[in-house]
Short mmCIF file of C-alpha atoms in Angstrom, two decimals:
data_model
loop_
_atom_site.label_atom_id
_atom_site.label_comp_id
_atom_site.label_asym_id
_atom_site.label_seq_id
_atom_site.Cartn_x
_atom_site.Cartn_y
_atom_site.Cartn_z
CA MET A 10 -193.07 45.89 -178.80
CA HIS A 11 -190.95 44.27 -176.09
CA HIS A 12 -190.50 41.32 -178.47
CA LEU A 13 -189.09 43.62 -181.18
CA GLN A 14 -186.84 45.50 -178.76
CA MET A 15 -185.30 42.26 -177.53
CA LYS A 16 -184.68 41.18 -181.09
CA LEU A 17 -182.98 44.33 -182.31
CA PHE A 18 -181.68 45.91 -179.13
CA ALA A 19 -180.70 43.44 -176.43
CA LEU A 20 -179.79 40.56 -178.73
CA LEU A 21 -177.96 42.71 -181.23
CA ALA A 22 -176.36 45.21 -178.87
CA TRP A 23 -177.53 47.74 -181.41
CA THR A 24 -177.60 51.44 -180.49
CA GLY A 25 -180.74 52.22 -182.49
CA THR A 26 -184.26 51.57 -181.21
CA VAL A 27 -186.96 49.59 -182.90
CA ALA A 28 -189.31 52.49 -182.43
CA CYS A 29 -187.34 54.26 -185.16
CA ARG A 30 -188.47 51.47 -187.51
CA THR A 31 -185.93 52.49 -190.18
CA ILE A 32 -182.41 51.59 -189.10
CA PRO A 33 -179.34 53.19 -190.70
CA PHE A 34 -176.43 50.92 -191.48
CA PRO A 35 -173.26 52.78 -190.48
CA GLY A 36 -169.95 51.26 -191.41
CA HIS A 37 -171.44 49.19 -194.21
CA GLU A 38 -168.48 50.06 -196.41
CA ALA A 39 -166.35 47.68 -194.37
CA ARG A 40 -168.71 44.81 -195.18
CA GLY A 41 -168.83 45.25 -198.93
CA ASP A 42 -170.51 47.36 -201.58
CA TYR A 43 -173.89 47.79 -199.97
CA TYR A 44 -177.02 49.49 -201.28
CA PRO A 45 -179.27 50.90 -200.00
CA SER A 46 -177.68 52.32 -196.84
CA ILE A 47 -181.05 52.64 -195.09
CA VAL A 48 -182.92 49.38 -194.57
CA ASN A 49 -186.04 48.83 -192.51
CA TYR A 50 -184.88 45.97 -190.28
CA GLY A 51 -187.52 46.86 -187.72
CA GLN A 52 -190.17 46.01 -190.30
CA LEU A 53 -188.44 42.68 -190.87
CA ALA A 54 -188.22 41.92 -187.15
CA GLY A 55 -191.94 42.48 -186.79
CA LYS A 56 -192.69 39.72 -189.27
CA LEU A 57 -190.54 37.02 -187.67
CA SER A 58 -191.50 34.55 -184.97
CA ARG A 59 -190.78 35.46 -181.35
CA THR A 60 -187.63 33.37 -181.07
CA ALA A 61 -186.09 34.35 -184.41
CA GLN A 62 -183.08 36.64 -184.26
CA ILE A 63 -181.42 39.37 -186.29
CA TYR A 64 -177.71 40.12 -185.88
CA LEU A 65 -176.11 43.31 -187.14
CA PRO A 66 -172.41 44.22 -187.36
CA SER A 67 -170.68 45.30 -184.14
CA SER A 68 -172.39 42.52 -182.19
CA ASN A 69 -170.56 39.40 -181.02
CA GLU A 70 -173.42 37.28 -182.34
CA PHE A 71 -172.93 38.67 -185.82
CA GLU A 72 -169.19 37.98 -185.84
CA LEU A 73 -169.70 34.42 -184.63
CA ALA A 74 -172.39 33.81 -187.25
CA VAL A 75 -170.36 35.02 -190.23
CA ALA A 76 -167.11 33.24 -189.24
CA ARG A 77 -166.28 30.45 -191.67
CA TRP A 78 -164.08 27.37 -191.71
CA SER A 79 -162.12 28.63 -194.71
CA ASN A 80 -161.15 32.28 -195.10
CA LEU A 81 -160.61 32.45 -198.82
CA SER A 82 -163.08 34.38 -200.97
CA THR A 83 -165.73 34.39 -198.27
CA PRO A 84 -169.26 35.80 -198.63
CA VAL A 85 -169.93 39.18 -197.04
CA ALA A 86 -173.11 39.60 -195.04
CA THR A 87 -174.54 42.93 -193.90
CA VAL A 88 -177.13 41.31 -191.66
CA VAL A 89 -177.69 37.80 -190.29
CA VAL A 90 -181.18 36.42 -189.80
CA VAL A 91 -181.64 33.29 -187.69
CA PRO A 92 -185.08 31.85 -188.44
CA SER A 93 -186.73 29.85 -185.72
CA THR A 94 -189.52 28.36 -187.81
CA GLU A 95 -190.00 27.31 -191.39
CA HIS A 96 -192.38 30.21 -191.87
CA ASP A 97 -189.67 32.69 -190.94
CA VAL A 98 -188.15 31.78 -194.28
CA VAL A 99 -191.34 32.03 -196.28
CA GLU A 100 -192.39 35.11 -198.24
CA THR A 101 -195.85 35.83 -196.92
CA VAL A 102 -197.65 38.87 -195.70
CA SER A 103 -196.85 38.16 -192.05
CA LEU A 104 -193.55 36.28 -192.16
CA SER A 105 -191.18 36.94 -194.97
CA PHE A 106 -187.55 37.89 -194.92
CA VAL A 107 -186.91 36.46 -198.36
CA ASN A 108 -189.53 38.89 -199.67
CA PHE A 109 -187.80 41.54 -197.57
CA ALA A 110 -184.58 40.76 -199.41
CA ASN A 111 -186.32 41.03 -202.76
CA GLN A 112 -187.97 44.32 -201.77
CA TYR A 113 -184.59 45.91 -201.14
CA SER A 114 -182.77 44.02 -203.90
CA LEU A 115 -180.59 42.35 -201.29
CA PRO A 116 -178.79 39.10 -202.11
CA PHE A 117 -179.19 36.29 -199.61
CA LEU A 118 -177.31 33.13 -198.73
CA ALA A 119 -178.48 30.24 -196.51
CA THR A 120 -175.81 28.81 -194.19
CA ASN A 121 -175.44 26.24 -191.45
CA GLY A 122 -172.13 24.39 -190.98
CA VAL A 123 -170.19 27.03 -193.03
CA HIS A 124 -167.69 24.44 -194.30
CA GLY A 125 -168.23 25.29 -197.96
CA SER A 126 -164.94 26.74 -199.19
CA ILE A 127 -165.76 27.33 -202.86
CA THR A 128 -164.51 30.70 -204.08
CA THR A 129 -167.78 31.53 -205.87
CA LEU A 130 -169.16 32.40 -202.42
CA GLY A 131 -167.01 35.53 -202.55
CA LYS A 132 -169.33 36.93 -205.22
CA MET A 133 -171.72 37.84 -202.42
CA THR A 134 -170.34 41.24 -201.42
CA TYR A 135 -173.32 42.31 -199.31
CA GLY A 136 -176.69 40.95 -198.28
CA ILE A 137 -178.56 38.71 -195.86
CA GLU A 138 -177.04 35.56 -194.39
CA ILE A 139 -179.85 33.20 -193.42
CA GLN A 140 -178.41 31.05 -190.64
CA LEU A 141 -180.52 27.90 -190.41
CA GLY A 142 -179.15 26.49 -187.16
CA LYS A 143 -182.43 26.81 -185.23
CA LEU A 144 -184.30 24.65 -187.74
CA ASN A 145 -182.89 21.60 -185.98
CA ARG A 146 -185.82 19.29 -185.28
CA ILE A 147 -185.54 15.57 -186.08
CA VAL A 148 -188.80 13.61 -186.05
CA ILE A 149 -188.86 9.87 -186.69
CA ALA A 150 -192.02 8.60 -188.37
CA LYS A 151 -194.19 6.16 -186.42
CA ASP A 152 -193.41 3.36 -188.88
CA GLY A 153 -189.67 3.91 -188.35
CA LYS A 154 -188.96 4.10 -192.08
CA THR A 155 -188.38 7.82 -192.48
CA ALA A 156 -187.34 10.87 -190.48
CA THR A 157 -188.12 14.52 -191.07
CA ILE A 158 -184.94 16.53 -190.61
CA GLY A 159 -184.72 20.30 -190.21
CA GLY A 160 -182.56 22.37 -192.51
CA GLY A 161 -180.27 23.36 -189.62
CA VAL A 162 -179.38 19.87 -188.38
CA ASN A 163 -175.71 18.91 -188.41
CA SER A 164 -174.29 15.47 -189.07
CA LYS A 165 -173.46 14.51 -185.49
CA ASN A 166 -176.88 15.55 -184.18
CA LEU A 167 -178.58 13.38 -186.77
CA THR A 168 -176.31 10.39 -186.16
CA ASP A 169 -176.77 10.55 -182.39
CA THR A 170 -180.55 11.05 -182.52
CA LEU A 171 -181.11 8.17 -184.91
CA TRP A 172 -178.65 5.91 -183.05
CA ALA A 173 -180.51 6.42 -179.79
CA ALA A 174 -183.65 5.16 -181.56
CA GLY A 175 -181.88 2.13 -183.05
CA LYS A 176 -181.80 3.76 -186.48
CA GLN A 177 -179.27 5.16 -188.94
CA THR A 178 -179.05 6.60 -192.41
CA VAL A 179 -176.37 7.78 -194.81
CA VAL A 180 -175.16 10.87 -192.97
CA THR A 181 -173.33 13.25 -195.19
CA GLY A 182 -169.88 14.64 -194.93
CA THR A 183 -168.74 11.99 -192.40
CA CYS A 184 -167.27 14.99 -190.56
CA GLU A 185 -169.32 15.64 -187.39
CA CYS A 186 -169.50 19.43 -187.59
CA VAL A 187 -170.72 19.86 -191.14
CA SER A 188 -174.39 20.39 -191.83
CA TYR A 189 -176.48 17.44 -192.91
CA LEU A 190 -178.19 19.17 -195.83
CA GLY A 191 -175.42 21.32 -197.31
CA PRO A 192 -173.31 18.42 -198.60
CA ALA A 193 -176.43 16.32 -199.25
CA LEU A 194 -177.62 18.80 -201.87
CA GLY A 195 -174.38 18.09 -203.78
CA GLY A 196 -174.90 14.31 -203.62
CA GLY A 197 -173.34 13.56 -200.25
CA HIS A 198 -170.92 10.73 -199.49
CA GLY A 199 -171.19 8.77 -196.26
CA TRP A 200 -169.96 5.70 -194.41
CA LEU A 201 -173.07 3.67 -195.29
CA GLN A 202 -173.31 4.51 -198.99
CA GLY A 203 -172.22 1.02 -200.00
CA ARG A 204 -175.45 -0.30 -198.54
CA TYR A 205 -177.92 2.46 -199.29
CA GLY A 206 -176.48 4.93 -201.80
CA LEU A 207 -175.64 8.61 -201.44
CA VAL A 208 -177.22 10.88 -198.86
CA SER A 209 -179.39 12.46 -201.54
CA ASP A 210 -180.54 9.01 -202.64
CA GLN A 211 -182.38 8.78 -199.30
CA PHE A 212 -184.56 11.85 -199.98
CA VAL A 213 -188.30 11.19 -200.00
CA SER A 214 -189.49 14.79 -200.06
CA MET A 215 -188.34 18.25 -199.04
CA ASN A 216 -189.79 21.63 -198.24
CA VAL A 217 -188.10 24.31 -200.31
CA VAL A 218 -188.41 28.09 -200.26
CA LEU A 219 -187.91 29.38 -203.80
CA ALA A 220 -186.37 32.72 -204.71
CA ASN A 221 -189.83 34.28 -205.01
CA GLY A 222 -190.59 33.20 -201.45
CA ASN A 223 -193.02 30.44 -202.33
CA LEU A 224 -192.80 27.37 -200.11
CA ILE A 225 -193.20 24.18 -202.11
CA THR A 226 -192.93 20.48 -201.35
CA VAL A 227 -190.60 18.70 -203.76
CA ASP A 228 -190.86 14.94 -204.20
CA ALA A 229 -190.67 12.31 -206.93
CA LYS A 230 -193.65 13.88 -208.70
CA SER A 231 -191.73 17.14 -209.20
CA GLU A 232 -189.23 17.76 -211.97
CA LEU A 233 -187.16 19.71 -209.46
CA PHE A 234 -186.60 16.55 -207.40
CA TRP A 235 -184.01 15.43 -209.95
CA GLY A 236 -182.04 18.67 -209.70
CA MET A 237 -182.18 18.98 -205.92
CA ARG A 238 -180.31 15.69 -205.58
CA GLY A 239 -176.85 16.76 -206.73
CA ALA A 240 -177.25 20.43 -207.69
CA GLY A 241 -179.66 21.54 -204.99
CA HIS A 242 -177.71 24.65 -203.97
CA ASN A 243 -178.98 26.28 -207.18
CA PHE A 244 -182.72 26.25 -206.58
CA GLY A 245 -183.85 27.17 -203.10
CA ILE A 246 -183.55 27.05 -199.33
CA VAL A 247 -184.41 23.63 -197.93
CA THR A 248 -186.17 24.13 -194.60
CA SER A 249 -186.76 20.44 -193.94
CA ILE A 250 -186.39 17.09 -195.61
CA THR A 251 -187.91 13.66 -195.20
CA SER A 252 -185.30 10.92 -195.57
CA LYS A 253 -185.32 7.15 -195.53
CA ILE A 254 -183.81 5.65 -192.39
CA TYR A 255 -182.86 2.07 -191.50
CA ASP A 256 -182.53 -0.24 -188.54
CA ILE A 257 -178.94 -0.44 -187.33
CA LYS A 258 -177.41 -3.43 -189.06
CA ASN A 259 -174.12 -3.62 -187.17
CA ARG A 260 -173.17 -1.69 -184.06
CA ASN A 261 -169.53 -2.76 -183.98
CA TYR A 262 -166.73 -1.50 -186.24
CA ALA A 263 -163.00 -2.14 -186.41
CA LEU A 264 -160.16 0.06 -187.59
CA ALA A 265 -156.68 -0.85 -188.78
CA THR A 266 -154.32 2.13 -189.08
CA LEU A 267 -151.08 1.63 -191.00
CA ILE A 268 -148.53 4.43 -191.32
CA PHE A 269 -146.09 4.20 -194.22
CA SER A 270 -143.04 6.13 -195.25
CA GLY A 271 -143.52 8.27 -198.34
CA ASP A 272 -140.89 6.14 -200.09
CA GLN A 273 -143.57 3.46 -200.37
CA VAL A 274 -146.21 5.60 -202.04
CA GLU A 275 -146.42 3.70 -205.33
CA ALA A 276 -146.33 0.30 -203.64
CA VAL A 277 -149.09 1.23 -201.18
CA TYR A 278 -151.52 2.35 -203.87
CA ARG A 279 -150.60 -0.55 -206.12
CA VAL A 280 -151.84 -2.85 -203.35
CA ALA A 281 -155.05 -0.82 -203.03
CA ASN A 282 -155.62 -1.18 -206.77
CA GLU A 283 -154.94 -4.91 -206.70
CA GLN A 284 -157.42 -5.43 -203.91
CA TRP A 285 -160.32 -3.24 -205.02
CA HIS A 286 -159.82 -1.21 -208.20
CA THR A 287 -158.74 -3.50 -211.04
CA GLY A 288 -160.92 -5.48 -213.41
CA GLU A 289 -164.24 -6.44 -211.84
CA LYS A 290 -162.97 -5.97 -208.29
CA THR A 291 -164.75 -3.54 -205.99
CA MET A 292 -164.61 -2.39 -202.40
CA PRO A 293 -166.56 -4.86 -200.23
CA VAL A 294 -169.81 -3.44 -198.92
CA ASP A 295 -168.62 -3.68 -195.31
CA LEU A 296 -165.27 -1.96 -195.92
CA ILE A 297 -163.98 1.61 -196.26
CA ASN A 298 -160.43 2.57 -197.21
CA TRP A 299 -159.33 6.14 -196.55
CA SER A 300 -155.82 7.49 -196.55
CA TYR A 301 -154.17 10.78 -195.66
CA TRP A 302 -150.81 12.32 -196.44
CA PHE A 303 -149.45 14.81 -193.92
CA PHE A 304 -146.12 16.08 -192.64
CA ASP A 305 -145.41 15.10 -189.04
CA PRO A 306 -141.73 15.59 -188.15
CA SER A 307 -142.16 13.45 -185.04
CA ILE A 308 -142.74 10.45 -187.33
CA ASP A 309 -140.57 11.44 -190.29
CA PRO A 310 -138.60 14.70 -190.17
CA ASN A 311 -137.97 14.73 -193.91
CA LYS A 312 -141.17 13.92 -195.75
CA PRO A 313 -144.93 13.40 -195.37
CA VAL A 314 -146.20 10.05 -194.18
CA ILE A 315 -149.05 7.96 -195.61
CA ALA A 316 -151.76 6.99 -193.14
CA MET A 317 -153.92 4.13 -194.42
CA TYR A 318 -157.23 3.50 -192.68
CA LEU A 319 -159.10 0.23 -193.17
CA ILE A 320 -162.53 0.42 -191.54
CA GLN A 321 -164.72 -2.68 -191.41
CA GLU A 322 -168.31 -2.97 -190.32
CA GLY A 323 -169.65 -5.75 -188.08
CA VAL A 324 -166.32 -7.03 -186.71
CA ASP A 325 -163.96 -6.28 -183.83
CA THR A 326 -160.80 -6.81 -185.88
CA VAL A 327 -160.32 -5.98 -189.53
CA ASN A 328 -160.14 -9.10 -191.68
CA ALA A 329 -156.55 -10.18 -192.32
CA ALA A 330 -157.38 -10.61 -196.00
CA TYR A 331 -157.59 -6.81 -196.18
CA THR A 332 -154.71 -5.90 -193.89
CA GLN A 333 -152.06 -8.50 -194.73
CA PRO A 334 -151.17 -7.23 -198.23
CA PHE A 335 -150.40 -3.84 -196.65
CA LEU A 336 -148.59 -5.35 -193.68
CA ASP A 337 -146.36 -7.19 -196.12
CA LEU A 338 -145.06 -3.78 -197.28
CA GLY A 339 -143.66 -3.07 -193.81
CA PRO A 340 -145.50 -0.04 -192.37
CA ILE A 341 -143.58 1.97 -189.80
CA ILE A 342 -146.56 2.12 -187.41
CA THR A 343 -149.61 -0.12 -187.03
CA GLN A 344 -152.55 0.23 -184.70
CA ALA A 345 -155.85 -1.62 -184.26
CA SER A 346 -159.01 -0.20 -182.71
CA SER A 347 -162.55 -1.39 -182.15
CA GLY A 348 -165.72 0.48 -181.32
CA SER A 349 -169.01 1.55 -182.87
CA TYR A 350 -170.22 3.54 -185.85
CA ARG A 351 -170.08 6.68 -183.72
CA ASP A 352 -166.30 6.29 -183.33
CA LEU A 353 -165.57 6.60 -187.05
CA ALA A 354 -165.22 10.39 -187.09
CA LYS A 355 -162.84 10.32 -184.12
CA TRP A 356 -160.76 7.55 -185.69
CA THR A 357 -160.34 9.51 -188.91
CA GLY A 358 -159.67 12.87 -187.25
CA ILE A 359 -162.93 14.63 -188.15
CA SER A 360 -164.86 14.65 -184.86
CA LEU A 361 -166.19 17.83 -183.27
CA ASN A 362 -162.99 18.18 -181.23
CA ASP A 363 -160.57 17.72 -184.12
CA THR A 364 -158.85 20.46 -186.11
CA PRO A 365 -161.06 20.19 -189.24
CA CYS A 366 -164.02 21.22 -187.06
CA GLN A 367 -162.35 24.38 -185.73
CA LYS A 368 -162.58 27.87 -187.20
CA THR A 369 -158.94 28.88 -187.00
CA GLY A 370 -158.89 31.78 -189.44
CA ASN A 371 -157.00 29.71 -192.01
CA ALA A 372 -157.70 29.43 -195.69
CA ASN A 373 -158.61 25.83 -196.59
CA PRO A 374 -159.04 25.45 -200.35
CA ARG A 375 -159.47 21.97 -201.81
CA PHE A 376 -158.90 20.74 -205.36
CA PRO A 377 -161.02 17.59 -205.69
CA ILE A 378 -161.07 15.00 -208.43
CA TYR A 379 -162.91 11.69 -208.84
CA LEU A 380 -160.94 8.67 -210.05
CA LYS A 381 -161.80 5.11 -210.93
CA SER A 382 -158.45 3.73 -209.71
CA TYR A 383 -155.04 4.92 -208.63
CA ASN A 384 -152.45 5.63 -211.28
CA THR A 385 -149.41 4.72 -209.21
CA THR A 386 -147.03 6.79 -211.34
CA ALA A 387 -149.26 9.83 -210.87
CA GLN A 388 -149.41 9.10 -207.14
CA GLY A 389 -145.63 9.26 -207.02
CA LEU A 390 -145.56 12.55 -208.94
CA VAL A 391 -148.13 14.32 -206.79
CA TYR A 392 -146.50 12.97 -203.63
CA GLU A 393 -143.31 14.74 -204.66
CA LEU A 394 -145.21 17.99 -205.28
CA PHE A 395 -146.88 17.65 -201.89
CA ARG A 396 -143.53 16.87 -200.21
CA GLN A 397 -141.92 19.97 -201.65
CA ALA A 398 -144.87 22.11 -200.58
CA THR A 399 -145.08 20.89 -197.00
CA THR A 400 -141.53 20.22 -195.84
CA ASN A 401 -139.74 23.39 -196.92
CA ALA A 402 -138.79 25.33 -193.80
CA SER A 403 -140.44 28.49 -195.13
CA SER A 404 -143.50 26.81 -196.59
CA PRO A 405 -146.91 28.29 -195.70
CA PHE A 406 -148.51 24.90 -196.48
CA SER A 407 -146.82 22.71 -193.85
CA ASN A 408 -150.15 21.89 -192.14
CA SER A 409 -151.84 20.75 -195.33
CA LEU A 410 -153.53 17.41 -195.78
CA PHE A 411 -153.97 15.17 -198.84
CA MET A 412 -157.19 13.14 -198.65
CA PHE A 413 -158.02 9.89 -200.46
CA GLU A 414 -161.55 8.65 -199.77
CA GLY A 415 -162.47 5.15 -200.89
CA TYR A 416 -166.03 4.17 -200.01
CA SER A 417 -167.86 1.02 -200.95
CA GLN A 418 -170.00 1.76 -204.00
CA GLN A 419 -172.64 -0.95 -204.36
CA GLY A 420 -175.52 1.21 -203.16
CA VAL A 421 -174.40 4.16 -205.26
CA LYS A 422 -174.01 2.17 -208.47
CA ALA A 423 -177.30 0.32 -207.96
CA ILE A 424 -179.06 3.57 -208.88
CA SER A 425 -179.19 4.62 -212.52
CA LYS A 426 -176.61 7.21 -213.59
CA ASP A 427 -179.36 9.45 -214.93
CA ALA A 428 -181.61 9.18 -211.86
CA THR A 429 -180.36 12.37 -210.19
CA ALA A 430 -178.22 15.44 -210.89
CA PHE A 431 -175.24 13.74 -209.25
CA ALA A 432 -173.12 12.76 -212.26
CA TYR A 433 -170.30 10.53 -211.00
CA ARG A 434 -171.75 7.21 -209.84
CA GLY A 435 -169.23 5.34 -211.99
CA ASP A 436 -166.20 6.65 -210.08
CA ASN A 437 -164.66 4.89 -207.09
CA LEU A 438 -162.31 7.35 -205.39
CA LEU A 439 -162.62 10.92 -204.15
CA VAL A 440 -159.21 12.58 -203.96
CA ALA A 441 -158.44 16.11 -202.78
CA PRO A 442 -155.43 18.04 -201.56
CA LEU A 443 -156.46 20.41 -198.75
CA LEU A 444 -154.00 23.30 -198.72
CA THR A 445 -154.20 24.90 -195.30
CA TYR A 446 -152.44 28.23 -194.77
CA VAL A 447 -152.70 31.51 -192.90
CA PRO A 448 -154.09 34.13 -195.30
CA ASN A 449 -151.45 36.67 -196.27
CA GLY A 450 -152.50 38.42 -199.44
CA ARG A 451 -153.34 37.65 -203.03
CA ALA A 452 -149.87 36.41 -203.95
CA LEU A 453 -150.15 33.54 -201.47
CA ASP A 454 -153.67 32.74 -202.64
CA LYS A 455 -152.37 32.54 -206.19
CA LEU A 456 -149.55 30.26 -205.09
CA ALA A 457 -152.04 27.89 -203.45
CA PHE A 458 -154.23 28.00 -206.56
CA LYS A 459 -151.27 27.15 -208.79
CA LEU A 460 -150.09 24.28 -206.58
CA GLY A 461 -153.55 22.78 -206.11
CA ASN A 462 -154.32 22.80 -209.80
CA GLN A 463 -150.88 21.46 -210.67
CA ILE A 464 -151.54 18.48 -208.39
CA ARG A 465 -155.01 17.96 -209.78
CA GLN A 466 -153.82 18.18 -213.37
CA VAL A 467 -151.32 15.36 -212.80
CA LEU A 468 -154.08 13.19 -211.35
CA TYR A 469 -156.44 14.10 -214.18
CA GLU A 470 -153.92 13.17 -216.85
CA GLY A 471 -153.20 9.91 -215.03
CA GLY A 472 -156.89 9.11 -214.68
CA GLY A 473 -157.58 8.84 -218.38
CA GLU A 474 -160.90 10.71 -218.40
CA THR A 475 -161.84 13.12 -221.19
CA SER A 476 -163.36 15.64 -218.78
CA LEU A 477 -162.72 16.63 -215.19
CA HIS A 478 -164.93 14.89 -212.61
CA THR A 479 -165.06 16.84 -209.38
CA TYR A 480 -167.06 16.83 -206.14
CA VAL A 481 -169.04 20.04 -205.89
CA ASN A 482 -168.95 20.00 -202.08
CA TYR A 483 -165.14 20.14 -202.06
CA ALA A 484 -164.81 22.39 -205.10
CA TYR A 485 -162.27 25.19 -205.32
CA GLY A 486 -164.45 27.31 -207.59
CA ASP A 487 -162.65 27.37 -210.94
CA GLU A 488 -163.84 23.98 -212.18
CA THR A 489 -166.95 25.04 -214.22
CA SER A 490 -170.47 23.69 -214.21
CA LYS A 491 -169.50 20.77 -216.45
CA ALA A 492 -166.97 19.51 -213.91
CA TRP A 493 -169.36 19.93 -210.98
CA TYR A 494 -172.49 18.47 -212.57
CA GLY A 495 -171.33 16.37 -215.51
CA SER A 496 -170.28 17.36 -219.02
CA GLU A 497 -173.01 15.50 -220.92
CA PRO A 498 -175.07 18.04 -222.90
CA TRP A 499 -178.36 16.54 -221.68
CA ARG A 500 -177.34 17.10 -218.07
CA GLN A 501 -176.34 20.71 -218.61
CA ASN A 502 -179.49 21.41 -220.63
CA ARG A 503 -181.75 19.86 -218.01
CA LEU A 504 -180.13 21.85 -215.21
CA ARG A 505 -180.34 25.12 -217.15
CA THR A 506 -184.02 24.48 -217.86
CA LEU A 507 -184.69 23.88 -214.17
CA LYS A 508 -182.78 27.04 -213.30
CA LYS A 509 -184.86 29.05 -215.73
CA ASP A 510 -188.09 27.58 -214.35
CA PHE A 511 -187.37 27.81 -210.62
CA ASP A 512 -184.78 30.60 -210.23
CA PRO A 513 -184.97 32.74 -213.37
CA ARG A 514 -183.34 35.75 -211.68
CA GLY A 515 -180.37 33.69 -210.47
CA LYS A 516 -180.82 34.47 -206.77
CA PHE A 517 -179.25 31.13 -205.81
CA SER A 518 -175.97 31.53 -207.65
CA PHE A 519 -173.31 31.95 -205.00
CA TYR A 520 -172.50 28.26 -204.56
CA ALA A 521 -171.28 26.48 -207.71
CA PRO A 522 -173.78 28.13 -210.06
CA ILE A 523 -175.18 26.19 -212.99
CA ALA A 524 -174.96 29.29 -215.14
#
């Protein structure tokens, strides 16, 4: 009994007592359209492990748990459950909060890094948030070829743990504060994908709790294995995964940062095309080319600047063959750095201490598109749209960022296009405007939506594709299943069949639903 009281009284700062067993939910109207208003959370607490937790509204723990990186169309939780073991997630007689959700017809949503900003999450207007952060074990196999990774591990934890053991893998998101598994289920880009493929390409097996509460192991013998690698948000809660890992190949990395005036936008991306994206040319396996656009009046008071990052593995200075064509354009600032793999997030502004890892209360919608190369005319057009949106004195979007991610692709393209549910192995560039603003009503949300899609439409028309290719992990929410998972009829049919077989009631439909 003391165990239950701690869970629902001391930890939750809740005024009811567990002895009452049935706990009313006052104030639920403020958290969404909730039914029923009486839920037996004491019964739930009794089925969880001793270190699991339940947070209810009015507690600080609850507010911290439901806070998200982007505050646009966010999910609404009426209770947060923090499982401490895999079996806290499983529907069984003794331990089952998923069954508890089904019993009361409550929706549920698994979370960890809470960086997903897709607007479909807002369709959850009440229910259980299953916060996976305590499922954070990382166990390296004795043979050193795989690691078993808990569903609550974040990217930095995995990188640091493997690095300390002389190992590494393709860690998703590149950003240190995002979860490992959330982006991985949508394919997952990473610094090492040129060598080994996407994050999801490293999967060996996974433990998955289905909507009916059954815990299954999914591996290459299962039809679901295909769908989990690219559209995995649609099928279940992954409590742990076994992934391939590798000996560290190179500990040293070098960075060349070149800042250009916006006047040079077409010339800069023409050089990038000439080096890596024309004909049979490709990004070298040891090289990454990112760039950002942002407005910094201390550098240029009139327009956004272009920050080009050239990151090379296994050297202390980036090869002049890569930097010189850009230096010939006359950047306004240049800087060279050297360090290790673990410096990459800091160099590119996505470490734990950087702004993208903070929950500031802002809305942060993205409008992603995959491209094969840069259309320099389109680059000029969208730069002008971005300039107008960020430099106007009254603009709500002045802190926005335009991201251009160019990874090496050899490992990604070495795997057959039909091998997994990730549809866009043939593309080379991931491009996305990130429109950051302080929420201020529906009119401003609509303005951001209009601007983001206007930018993306210009890039789409310049890209020459017949259908929109978009990264589900950056998705805004309006793109449709065909854009997230590929427009080929066989892909859509296969995903719908898997959905019917493994989630026929559509319980996992808040993040980029297949149907």
